[in-house]
Short mmCIF file of C-alpha atoms in Angstrom, two decimals:
data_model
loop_
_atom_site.label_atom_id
_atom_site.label_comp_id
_atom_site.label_asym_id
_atom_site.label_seq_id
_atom_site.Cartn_x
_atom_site.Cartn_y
_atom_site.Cartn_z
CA UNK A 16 0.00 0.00 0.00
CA UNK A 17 2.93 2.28 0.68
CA UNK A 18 4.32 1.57 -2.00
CA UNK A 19 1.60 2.55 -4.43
CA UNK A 20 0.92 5.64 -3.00
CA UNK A 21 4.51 6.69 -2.84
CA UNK A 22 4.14 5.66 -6.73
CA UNK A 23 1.04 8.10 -7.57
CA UNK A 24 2.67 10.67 -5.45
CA UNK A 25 5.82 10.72 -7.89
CA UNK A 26 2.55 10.67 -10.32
CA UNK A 27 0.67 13.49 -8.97
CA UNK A 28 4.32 15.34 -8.56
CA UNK A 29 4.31 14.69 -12.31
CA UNK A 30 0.98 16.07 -13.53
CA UNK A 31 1.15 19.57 -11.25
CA UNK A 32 4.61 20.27 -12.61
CA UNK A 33 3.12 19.45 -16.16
CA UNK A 34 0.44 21.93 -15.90
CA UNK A 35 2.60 24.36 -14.21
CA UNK A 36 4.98 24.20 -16.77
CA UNK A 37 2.15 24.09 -19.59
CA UNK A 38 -0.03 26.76 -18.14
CA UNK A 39 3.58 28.93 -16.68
CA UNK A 40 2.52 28.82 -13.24
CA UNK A 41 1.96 27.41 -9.91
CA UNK A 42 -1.26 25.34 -9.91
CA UNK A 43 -2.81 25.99 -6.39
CA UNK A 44 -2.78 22.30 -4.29
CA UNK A 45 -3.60 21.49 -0.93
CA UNK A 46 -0.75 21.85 2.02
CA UNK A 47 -0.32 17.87 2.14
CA UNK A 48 1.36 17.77 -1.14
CA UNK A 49 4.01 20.09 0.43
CA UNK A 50 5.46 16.29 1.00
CA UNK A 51 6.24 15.90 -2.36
CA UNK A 52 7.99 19.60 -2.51
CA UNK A 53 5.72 21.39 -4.71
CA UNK A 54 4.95 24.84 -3.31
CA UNK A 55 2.29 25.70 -5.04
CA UNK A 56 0.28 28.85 -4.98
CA UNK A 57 -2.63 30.55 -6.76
CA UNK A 58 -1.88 33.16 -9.57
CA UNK A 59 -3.16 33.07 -12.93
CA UNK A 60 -2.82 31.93 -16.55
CA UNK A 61 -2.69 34.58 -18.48
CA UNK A 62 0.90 34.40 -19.63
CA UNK A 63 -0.97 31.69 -22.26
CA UNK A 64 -2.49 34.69 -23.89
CA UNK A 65 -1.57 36.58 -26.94
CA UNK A 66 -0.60 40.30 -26.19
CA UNK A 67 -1.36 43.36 -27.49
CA UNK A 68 2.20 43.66 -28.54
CA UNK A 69 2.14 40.36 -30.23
CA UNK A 70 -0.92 41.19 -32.33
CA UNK A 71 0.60 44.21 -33.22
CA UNK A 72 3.95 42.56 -34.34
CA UNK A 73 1.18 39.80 -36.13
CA UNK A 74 0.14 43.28 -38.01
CA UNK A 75 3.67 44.32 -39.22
CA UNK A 76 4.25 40.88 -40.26
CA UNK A 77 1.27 41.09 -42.97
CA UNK A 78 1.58 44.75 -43.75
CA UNK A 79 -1.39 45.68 -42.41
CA UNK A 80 -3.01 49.18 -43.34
CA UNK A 81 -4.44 51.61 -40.54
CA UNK A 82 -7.79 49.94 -41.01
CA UNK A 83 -6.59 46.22 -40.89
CA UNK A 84 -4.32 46.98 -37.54
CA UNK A 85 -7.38 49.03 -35.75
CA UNK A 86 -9.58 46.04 -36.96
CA UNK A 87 -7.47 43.45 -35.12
CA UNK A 88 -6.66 45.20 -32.58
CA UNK A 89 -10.70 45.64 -32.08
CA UNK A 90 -10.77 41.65 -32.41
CA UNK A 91 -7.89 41.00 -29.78
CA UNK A 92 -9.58 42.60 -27.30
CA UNK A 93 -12.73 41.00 -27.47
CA UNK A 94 -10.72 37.77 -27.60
CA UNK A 95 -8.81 38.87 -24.17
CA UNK A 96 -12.50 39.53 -22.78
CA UNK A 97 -13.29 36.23 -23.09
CA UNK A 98 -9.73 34.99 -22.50
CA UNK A 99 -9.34 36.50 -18.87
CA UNK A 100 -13.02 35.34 -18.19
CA UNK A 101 -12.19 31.83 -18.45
CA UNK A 102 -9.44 32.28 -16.89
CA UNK A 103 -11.45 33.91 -13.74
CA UNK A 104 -13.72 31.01 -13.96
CA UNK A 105 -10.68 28.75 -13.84
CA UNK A 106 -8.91 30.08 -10.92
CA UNK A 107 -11.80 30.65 -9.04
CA UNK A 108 -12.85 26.86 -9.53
CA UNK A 109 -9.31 25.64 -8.55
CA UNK A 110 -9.50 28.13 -5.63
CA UNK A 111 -12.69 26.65 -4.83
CA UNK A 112 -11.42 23.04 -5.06
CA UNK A 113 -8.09 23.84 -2.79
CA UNK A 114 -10.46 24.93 0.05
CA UNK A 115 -12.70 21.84 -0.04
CA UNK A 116 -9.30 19.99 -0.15
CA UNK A 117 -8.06 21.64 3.04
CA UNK A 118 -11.86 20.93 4.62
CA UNK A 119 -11.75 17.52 4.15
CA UNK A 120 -8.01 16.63 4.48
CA UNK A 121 -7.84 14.15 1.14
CA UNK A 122 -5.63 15.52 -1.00
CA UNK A 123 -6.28 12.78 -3.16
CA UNK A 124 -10.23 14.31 -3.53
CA UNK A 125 -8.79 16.97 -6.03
CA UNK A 126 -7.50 14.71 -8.56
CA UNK A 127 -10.77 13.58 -10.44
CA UNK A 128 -12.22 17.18 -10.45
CA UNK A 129 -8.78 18.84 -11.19
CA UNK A 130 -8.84 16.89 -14.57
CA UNK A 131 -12.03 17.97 -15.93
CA UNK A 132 -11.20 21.90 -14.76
CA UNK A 133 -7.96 21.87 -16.25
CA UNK A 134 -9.17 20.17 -19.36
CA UNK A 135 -12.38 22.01 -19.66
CA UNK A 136 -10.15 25.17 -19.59
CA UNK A 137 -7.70 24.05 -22.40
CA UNK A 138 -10.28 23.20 -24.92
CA UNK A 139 -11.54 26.95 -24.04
CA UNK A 140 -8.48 29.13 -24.53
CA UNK A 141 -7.59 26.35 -27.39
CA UNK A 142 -10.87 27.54 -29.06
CA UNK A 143 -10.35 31.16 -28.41
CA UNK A 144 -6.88 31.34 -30.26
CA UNK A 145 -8.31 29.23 -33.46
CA UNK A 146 -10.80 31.89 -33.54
CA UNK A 147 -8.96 34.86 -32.97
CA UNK A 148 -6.47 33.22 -36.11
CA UNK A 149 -9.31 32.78 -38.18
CA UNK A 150 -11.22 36.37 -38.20
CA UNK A 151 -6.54 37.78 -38.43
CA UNK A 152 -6.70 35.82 -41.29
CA UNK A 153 -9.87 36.57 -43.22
CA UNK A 154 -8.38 39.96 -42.49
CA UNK A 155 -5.24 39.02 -44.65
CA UNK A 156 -6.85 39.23 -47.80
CA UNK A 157 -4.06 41.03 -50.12
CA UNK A 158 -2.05 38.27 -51.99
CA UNK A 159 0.85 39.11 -50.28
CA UNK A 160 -0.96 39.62 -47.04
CA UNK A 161 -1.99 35.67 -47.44
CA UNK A 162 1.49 34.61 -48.76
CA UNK A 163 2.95 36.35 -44.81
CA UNK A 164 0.61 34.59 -42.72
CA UNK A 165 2.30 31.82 -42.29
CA UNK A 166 5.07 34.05 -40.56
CA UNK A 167 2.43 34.63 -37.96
CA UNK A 168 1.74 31.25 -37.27
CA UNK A 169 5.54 30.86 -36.43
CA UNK A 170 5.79 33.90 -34.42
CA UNK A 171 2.98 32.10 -32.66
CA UNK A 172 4.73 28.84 -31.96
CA UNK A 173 7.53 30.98 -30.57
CA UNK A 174 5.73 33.04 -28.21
CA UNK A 175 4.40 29.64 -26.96
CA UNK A 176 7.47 28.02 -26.39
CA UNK A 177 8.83 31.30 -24.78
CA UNK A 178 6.17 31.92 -22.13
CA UNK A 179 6.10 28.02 -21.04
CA UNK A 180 9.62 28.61 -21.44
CA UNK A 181 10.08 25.36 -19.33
CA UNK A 182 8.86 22.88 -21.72
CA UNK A 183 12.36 22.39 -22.01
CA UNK A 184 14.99 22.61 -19.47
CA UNK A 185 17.55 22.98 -22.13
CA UNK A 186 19.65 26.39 -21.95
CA UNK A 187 18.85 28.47 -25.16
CA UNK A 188 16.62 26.09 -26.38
CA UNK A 189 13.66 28.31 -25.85
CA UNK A 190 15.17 32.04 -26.92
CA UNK A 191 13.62 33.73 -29.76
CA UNK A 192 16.05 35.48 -31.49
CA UNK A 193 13.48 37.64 -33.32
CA UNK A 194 12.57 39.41 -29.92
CA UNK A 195 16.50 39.59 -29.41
CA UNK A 196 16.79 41.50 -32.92
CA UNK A 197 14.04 43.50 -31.90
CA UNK A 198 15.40 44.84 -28.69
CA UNK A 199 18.53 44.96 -30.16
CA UNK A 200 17.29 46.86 -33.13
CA UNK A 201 19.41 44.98 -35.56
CA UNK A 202 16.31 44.50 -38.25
CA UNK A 203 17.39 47.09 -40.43
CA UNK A 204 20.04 45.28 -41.28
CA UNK A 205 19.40 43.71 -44.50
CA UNK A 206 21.66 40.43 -44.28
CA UNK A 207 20.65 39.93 -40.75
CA UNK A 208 16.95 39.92 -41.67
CA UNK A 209 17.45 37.15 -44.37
CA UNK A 210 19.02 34.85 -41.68
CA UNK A 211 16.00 35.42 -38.93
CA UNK A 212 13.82 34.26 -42.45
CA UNK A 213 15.90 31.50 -42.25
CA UNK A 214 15.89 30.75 -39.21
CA UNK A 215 12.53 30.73 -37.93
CA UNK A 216 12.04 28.74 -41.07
CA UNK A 217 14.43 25.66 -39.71
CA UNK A 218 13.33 26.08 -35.69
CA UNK A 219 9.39 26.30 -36.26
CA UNK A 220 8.92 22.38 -36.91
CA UNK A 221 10.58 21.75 -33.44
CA UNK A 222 9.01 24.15 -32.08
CA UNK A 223 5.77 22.41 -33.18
CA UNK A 224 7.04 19.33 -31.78
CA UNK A 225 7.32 20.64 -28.82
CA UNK A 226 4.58 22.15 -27.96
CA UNK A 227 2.50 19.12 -28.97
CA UNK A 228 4.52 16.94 -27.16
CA UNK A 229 3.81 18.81 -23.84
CA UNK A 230 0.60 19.54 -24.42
CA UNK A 231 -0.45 16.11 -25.59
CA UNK A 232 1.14 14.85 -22.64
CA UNK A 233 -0.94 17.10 -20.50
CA UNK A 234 -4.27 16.34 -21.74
CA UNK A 235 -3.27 12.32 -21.43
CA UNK A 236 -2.43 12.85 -17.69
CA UNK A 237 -5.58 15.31 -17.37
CA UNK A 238 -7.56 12.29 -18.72
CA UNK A 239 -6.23 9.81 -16.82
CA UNK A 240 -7.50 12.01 -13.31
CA UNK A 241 -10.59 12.70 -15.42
CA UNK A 242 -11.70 8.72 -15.59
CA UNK A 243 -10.16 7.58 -12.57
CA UNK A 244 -11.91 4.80 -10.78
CA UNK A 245 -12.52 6.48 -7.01
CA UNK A 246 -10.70 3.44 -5.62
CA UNK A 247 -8.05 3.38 -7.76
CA UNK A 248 -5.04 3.48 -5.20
CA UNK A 249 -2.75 5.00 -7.52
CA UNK A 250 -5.15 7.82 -9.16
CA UNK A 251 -4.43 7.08 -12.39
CA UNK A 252 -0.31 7.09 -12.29
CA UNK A 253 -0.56 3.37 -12.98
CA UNK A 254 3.59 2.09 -14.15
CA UNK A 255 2.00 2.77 -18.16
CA UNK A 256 1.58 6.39 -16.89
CA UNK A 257 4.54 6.61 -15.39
CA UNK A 258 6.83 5.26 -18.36
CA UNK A 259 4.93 7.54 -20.66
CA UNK A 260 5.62 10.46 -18.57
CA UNK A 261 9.25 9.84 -18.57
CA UNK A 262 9.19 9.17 -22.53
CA UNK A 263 7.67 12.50 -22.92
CA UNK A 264 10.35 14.30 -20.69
CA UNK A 265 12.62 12.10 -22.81
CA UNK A 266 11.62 13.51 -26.20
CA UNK A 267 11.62 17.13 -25.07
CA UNK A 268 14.72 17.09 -23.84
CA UNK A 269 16.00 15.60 -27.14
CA UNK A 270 13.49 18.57 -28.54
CA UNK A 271 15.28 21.29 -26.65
CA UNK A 272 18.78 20.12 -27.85
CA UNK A 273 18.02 20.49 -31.27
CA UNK A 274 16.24 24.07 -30.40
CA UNK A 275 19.60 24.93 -28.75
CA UNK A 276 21.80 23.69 -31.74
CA UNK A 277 19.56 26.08 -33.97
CA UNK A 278 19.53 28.80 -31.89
CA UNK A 279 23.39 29.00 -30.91
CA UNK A 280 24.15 28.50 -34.95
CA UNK A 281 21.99 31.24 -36.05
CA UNK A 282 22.71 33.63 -33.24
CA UNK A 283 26.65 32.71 -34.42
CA UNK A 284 25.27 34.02 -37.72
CA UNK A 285 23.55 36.70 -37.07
CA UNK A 286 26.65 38.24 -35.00
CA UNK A 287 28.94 37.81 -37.44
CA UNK A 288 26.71 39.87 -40.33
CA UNK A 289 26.23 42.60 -37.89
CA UNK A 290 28.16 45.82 -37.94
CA UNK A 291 30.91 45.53 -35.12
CA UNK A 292 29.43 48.40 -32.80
CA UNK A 293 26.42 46.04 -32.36
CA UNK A 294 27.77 42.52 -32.04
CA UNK A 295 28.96 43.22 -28.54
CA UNK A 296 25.12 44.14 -27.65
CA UNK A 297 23.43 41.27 -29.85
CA UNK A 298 26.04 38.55 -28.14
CA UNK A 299 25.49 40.06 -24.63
CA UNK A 300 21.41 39.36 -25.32
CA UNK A 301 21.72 36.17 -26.38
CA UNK A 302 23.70 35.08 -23.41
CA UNK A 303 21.32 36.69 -20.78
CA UNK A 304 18.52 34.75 -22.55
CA UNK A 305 20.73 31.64 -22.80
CA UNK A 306 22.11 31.64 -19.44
CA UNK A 307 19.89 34.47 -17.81
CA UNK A 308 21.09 33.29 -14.19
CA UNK A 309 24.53 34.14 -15.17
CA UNK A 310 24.37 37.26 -17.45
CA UNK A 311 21.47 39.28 -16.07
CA UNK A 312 22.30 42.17 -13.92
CA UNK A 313 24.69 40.88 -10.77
CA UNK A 314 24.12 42.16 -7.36
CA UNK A 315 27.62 44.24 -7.71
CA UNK A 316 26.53 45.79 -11.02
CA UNK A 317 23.58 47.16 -9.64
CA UNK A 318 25.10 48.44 -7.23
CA UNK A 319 27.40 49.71 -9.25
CA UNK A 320 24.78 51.37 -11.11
CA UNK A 321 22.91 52.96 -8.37
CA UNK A 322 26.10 54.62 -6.92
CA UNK A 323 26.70 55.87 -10.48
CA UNK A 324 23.48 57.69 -10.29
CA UNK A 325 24.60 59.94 -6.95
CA UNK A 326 24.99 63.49 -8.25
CA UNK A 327 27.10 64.14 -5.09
CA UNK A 328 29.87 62.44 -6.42
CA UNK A 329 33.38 63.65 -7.03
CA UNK A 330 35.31 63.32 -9.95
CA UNK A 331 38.13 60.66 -8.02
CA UNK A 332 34.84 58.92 -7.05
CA UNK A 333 33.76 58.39 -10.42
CA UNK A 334 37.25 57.77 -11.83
CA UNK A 335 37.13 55.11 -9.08
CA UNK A 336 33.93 53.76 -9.84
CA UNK A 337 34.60 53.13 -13.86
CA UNK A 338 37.88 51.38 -12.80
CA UNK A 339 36.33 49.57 -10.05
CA UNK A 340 33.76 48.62 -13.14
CA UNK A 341 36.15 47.53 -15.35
CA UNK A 342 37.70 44.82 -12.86
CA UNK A 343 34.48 43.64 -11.75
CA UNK A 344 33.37 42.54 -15.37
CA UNK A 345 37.19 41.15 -16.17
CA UNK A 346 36.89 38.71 -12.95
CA UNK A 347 33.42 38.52 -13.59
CA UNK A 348 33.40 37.36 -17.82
CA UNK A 349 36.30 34.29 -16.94
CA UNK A 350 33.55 33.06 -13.94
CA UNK A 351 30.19 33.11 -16.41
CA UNK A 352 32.22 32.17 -18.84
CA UNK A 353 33.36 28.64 -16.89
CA UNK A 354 29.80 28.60 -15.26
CA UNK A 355 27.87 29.06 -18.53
CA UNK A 356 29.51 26.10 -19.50
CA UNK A 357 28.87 23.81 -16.77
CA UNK A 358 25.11 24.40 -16.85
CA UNK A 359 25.83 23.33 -20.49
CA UNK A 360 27.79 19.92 -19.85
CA UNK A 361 25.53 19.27 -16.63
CA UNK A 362 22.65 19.35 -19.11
CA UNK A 363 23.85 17.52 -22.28
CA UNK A 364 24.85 14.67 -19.49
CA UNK A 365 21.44 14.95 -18.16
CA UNK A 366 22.71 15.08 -14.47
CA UNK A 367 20.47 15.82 -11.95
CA UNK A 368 16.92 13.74 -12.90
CA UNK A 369 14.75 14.08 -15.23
CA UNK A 370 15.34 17.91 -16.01
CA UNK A 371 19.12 18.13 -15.87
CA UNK A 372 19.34 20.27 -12.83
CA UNK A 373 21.63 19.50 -10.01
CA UNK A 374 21.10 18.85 -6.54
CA UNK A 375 23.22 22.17 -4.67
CA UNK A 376 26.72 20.04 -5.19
CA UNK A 377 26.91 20.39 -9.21
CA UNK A 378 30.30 21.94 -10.56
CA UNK A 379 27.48 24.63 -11.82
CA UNK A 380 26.78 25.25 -8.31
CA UNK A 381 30.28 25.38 -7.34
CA UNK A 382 30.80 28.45 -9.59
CA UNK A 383 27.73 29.87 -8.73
CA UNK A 384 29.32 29.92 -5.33
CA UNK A 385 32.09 31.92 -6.78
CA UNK A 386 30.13 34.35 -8.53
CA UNK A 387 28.41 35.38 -5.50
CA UNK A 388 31.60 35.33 -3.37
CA UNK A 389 32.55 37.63 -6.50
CA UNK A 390 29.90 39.50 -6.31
CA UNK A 391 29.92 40.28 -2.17
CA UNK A 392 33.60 41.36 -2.26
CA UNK A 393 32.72 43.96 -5.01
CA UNK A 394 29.56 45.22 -3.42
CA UNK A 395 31.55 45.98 -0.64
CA UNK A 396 34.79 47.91 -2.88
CA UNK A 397 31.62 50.28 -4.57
CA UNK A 398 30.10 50.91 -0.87
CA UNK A 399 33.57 51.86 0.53
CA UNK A 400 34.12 54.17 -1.75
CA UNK A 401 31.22 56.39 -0.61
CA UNK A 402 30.65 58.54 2.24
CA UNK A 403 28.08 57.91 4.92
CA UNK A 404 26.14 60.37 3.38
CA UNK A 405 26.02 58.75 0.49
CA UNK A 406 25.70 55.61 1.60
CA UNK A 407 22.02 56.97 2.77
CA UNK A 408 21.09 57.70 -0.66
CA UNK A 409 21.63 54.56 -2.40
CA UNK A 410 18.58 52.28 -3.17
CA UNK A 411 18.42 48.76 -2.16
CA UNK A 412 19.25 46.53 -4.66
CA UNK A 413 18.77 43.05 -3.21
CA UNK A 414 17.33 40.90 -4.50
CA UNK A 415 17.89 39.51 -8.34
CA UNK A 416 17.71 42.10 -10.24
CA UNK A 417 14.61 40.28 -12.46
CA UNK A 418 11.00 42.34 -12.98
CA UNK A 419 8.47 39.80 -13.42
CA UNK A 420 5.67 42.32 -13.54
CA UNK A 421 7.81 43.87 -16.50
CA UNK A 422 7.46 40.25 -18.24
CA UNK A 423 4.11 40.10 -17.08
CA UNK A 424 3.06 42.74 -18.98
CA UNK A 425 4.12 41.68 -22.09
CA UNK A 426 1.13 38.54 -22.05
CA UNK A 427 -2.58 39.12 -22.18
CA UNK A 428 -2.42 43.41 -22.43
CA UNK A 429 -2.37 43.58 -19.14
#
């Protein structure tokens, strides 16, 4: 008996991180499943939604006219009406279900009705999107209009695999290097514009394959909780469930490999037909999307920052600063560099279970270690170059750096 539950709670494990992963956030669960180190808490789906600023990329893409782009932008938002009312109706029913959960002290109560709520809001937001599609491309009706949609489609399936970015654990497999042009502003660039053709071109059938590997495994597990028998000990994460949920971790693994070998190849490319005062920018990008734990903004670098912004300081301070700078990011580029690289190996080896992550004693968390040991000593050379006075004006910069409401905003208009 032990034994099978300990087997559907590796099952139940399974399925929330699936949907988590699928929907790109924590599904709410009751406290018992704490056991099985899951943490889960009750925000929203709405990172599953197109965005205003997608639909308004969609209308570049097809060379809309000021009629077309008003049109579906009038069309968007009635589909995110309807979008963030199933997704109310969604939350509030898993809300709902968590607090019978916590009445009756059965976990294993939520299963059954979890299925049909999670799959009941799939097929909704699935329908939603075909629709929305449908009236953009009835819209579409120049030649050339027509001939572009298809762009859209893979601009799509990238936005897809970027929100759920952890369909695969794979570093870079999941970067879009069309948004990285974009906020690089290298699109003008003629050369560099008929690589990205090229590109999204070669990574859209993987793409495909991965999202309807995940999502197919989804609705299978979602299924299985669905039709459970009510004495079925192991709630529907039988051994046949469990192999196939360890295939399809398998195969997107494999998936996010080849996404990475595109990726890194193209992004090579891209660099390389770029003027030289923008390949330092366009290879920085790439490597805080690749590796964003390592290349986004460090603790000392924002701190650097911040004292940089002090209008009370004197020229020798600043003088100070820039060199202090300018060490910091020598020490720092031979550490990502060697860290970067373990989080590679660690992951082509498929070390740490089923996701290639470690457990704290990794060589990738052994330079971690040295980054932040890195990181501490230089905080500490910036602050003691400042007067108290100054000290009282900086802002606090704890913390890591990383605006998820600025993210956020990006899916569903909001």
């Amino acid at each position: 008996m032990h034994a099978t539950l300990q087997h559907a709670g590796r099952g139940v494990y399974s399925v929330c991180v699936l949907i988590g992963l699928l929907l790109g956030f924590a599904v709410p669960a009751a406290p018992a499943l704490a056991q099985f180190g899951m943490g889960m808490g009750a925000n929203d789906a709405m990172e599953l939604a197109i965005g205003r600023e997608a639909v308004n990329g969609y209308a570049d893409l097809l060379g809309f006219d000021e009629a077309q782009r008003e049109t579906a932008m009038m069309l968007h938002q009635e589909y995110l009406d309807q979008y963030k009312s199933a997704n109310d109706t969604f939350m509030d029913a898993m809300q709902k279900l968590q607090e019978e959960v916590s009445r009756s002290g059965d976990w294993r109560d939520m299963m059954k009705p979890m299925g049909t709520i999670a799959l009941g809001f799939f097929d909704r937001i699935e329908s939603l999107e075909k629709t929305f599609f449908s009236d953009l491309q009835m819209l579409a009706f120049e030649p050339e209009q027509e001939e572009a949609f298809v762009r859209v489609e893979r601009a799509r399936r990238r936005e897809r695999v970027g929100m759920a970015g952890q369909m695969s654990p794979i570093a870079g497999s999941t970067i879009n290097l069309h948004e990285i042009a974009r906020q690089v502003e290298v699109l003008g660039n003629d050369a560099a514009r008929e690589a990205l053709l090229a590109y999204e071109a070669e990574i859209d059938p993987v793409n495909k394959q991965l999202i309807e590997t995940s999502f197919s495994a989804m609705r299978d597990q979602m299924e299985r909780l669905k039709n459970m028998d009510e004495d079925d000990e192991s709630m529907g994460f039988d051994a046949e469930a469990m192999e196939k949920m360890q295939e399809m971790m398998g195969k997107m693994r494999d998936l996010g490999m080849q996404s990475k070998g595109i990726n890194a190849r193209y992004a090579r490319q891209v660099m390389q037909l770029l003027p030289a005062e923008r390949q330092s920018a366009w290879d920085l990008e790439v490597k805080r999307q690749t590796w964003p734990s390592v290349y986004r903004a460090s603790a000392a670098e924002r701190q650097m920052d911040a004292a940089a912004e002090l209008d009370s300081l004197t020229g020798e301070q600043r003088s100070s600063l820039e060199a202090i700078r300018q060490s910091y990011a020598r020490e720092a580029s031979a550490i990502n560099e060697r860290w970067s690289k373990a989080i590679d190996d660690q992951q082509a080896n498929a070390q740490g279970g089923w996701w290639g992550f470690g457990g704290g004693d990794s060589e990738a968390d052994e330079i971690e270690g040295e980054r932040d040991a890195l990181d501490e000593r230089f905080v500490e050379r910036v602050r003691s170059l400042l007067t108290a006075e100054q000290l009282e004006q900086m802002p606090e910069v704890s913390g890591s750096g990383f605006d998820a409401d600025a993210i956020l905003r990006q899916f569903g208009g909001g």
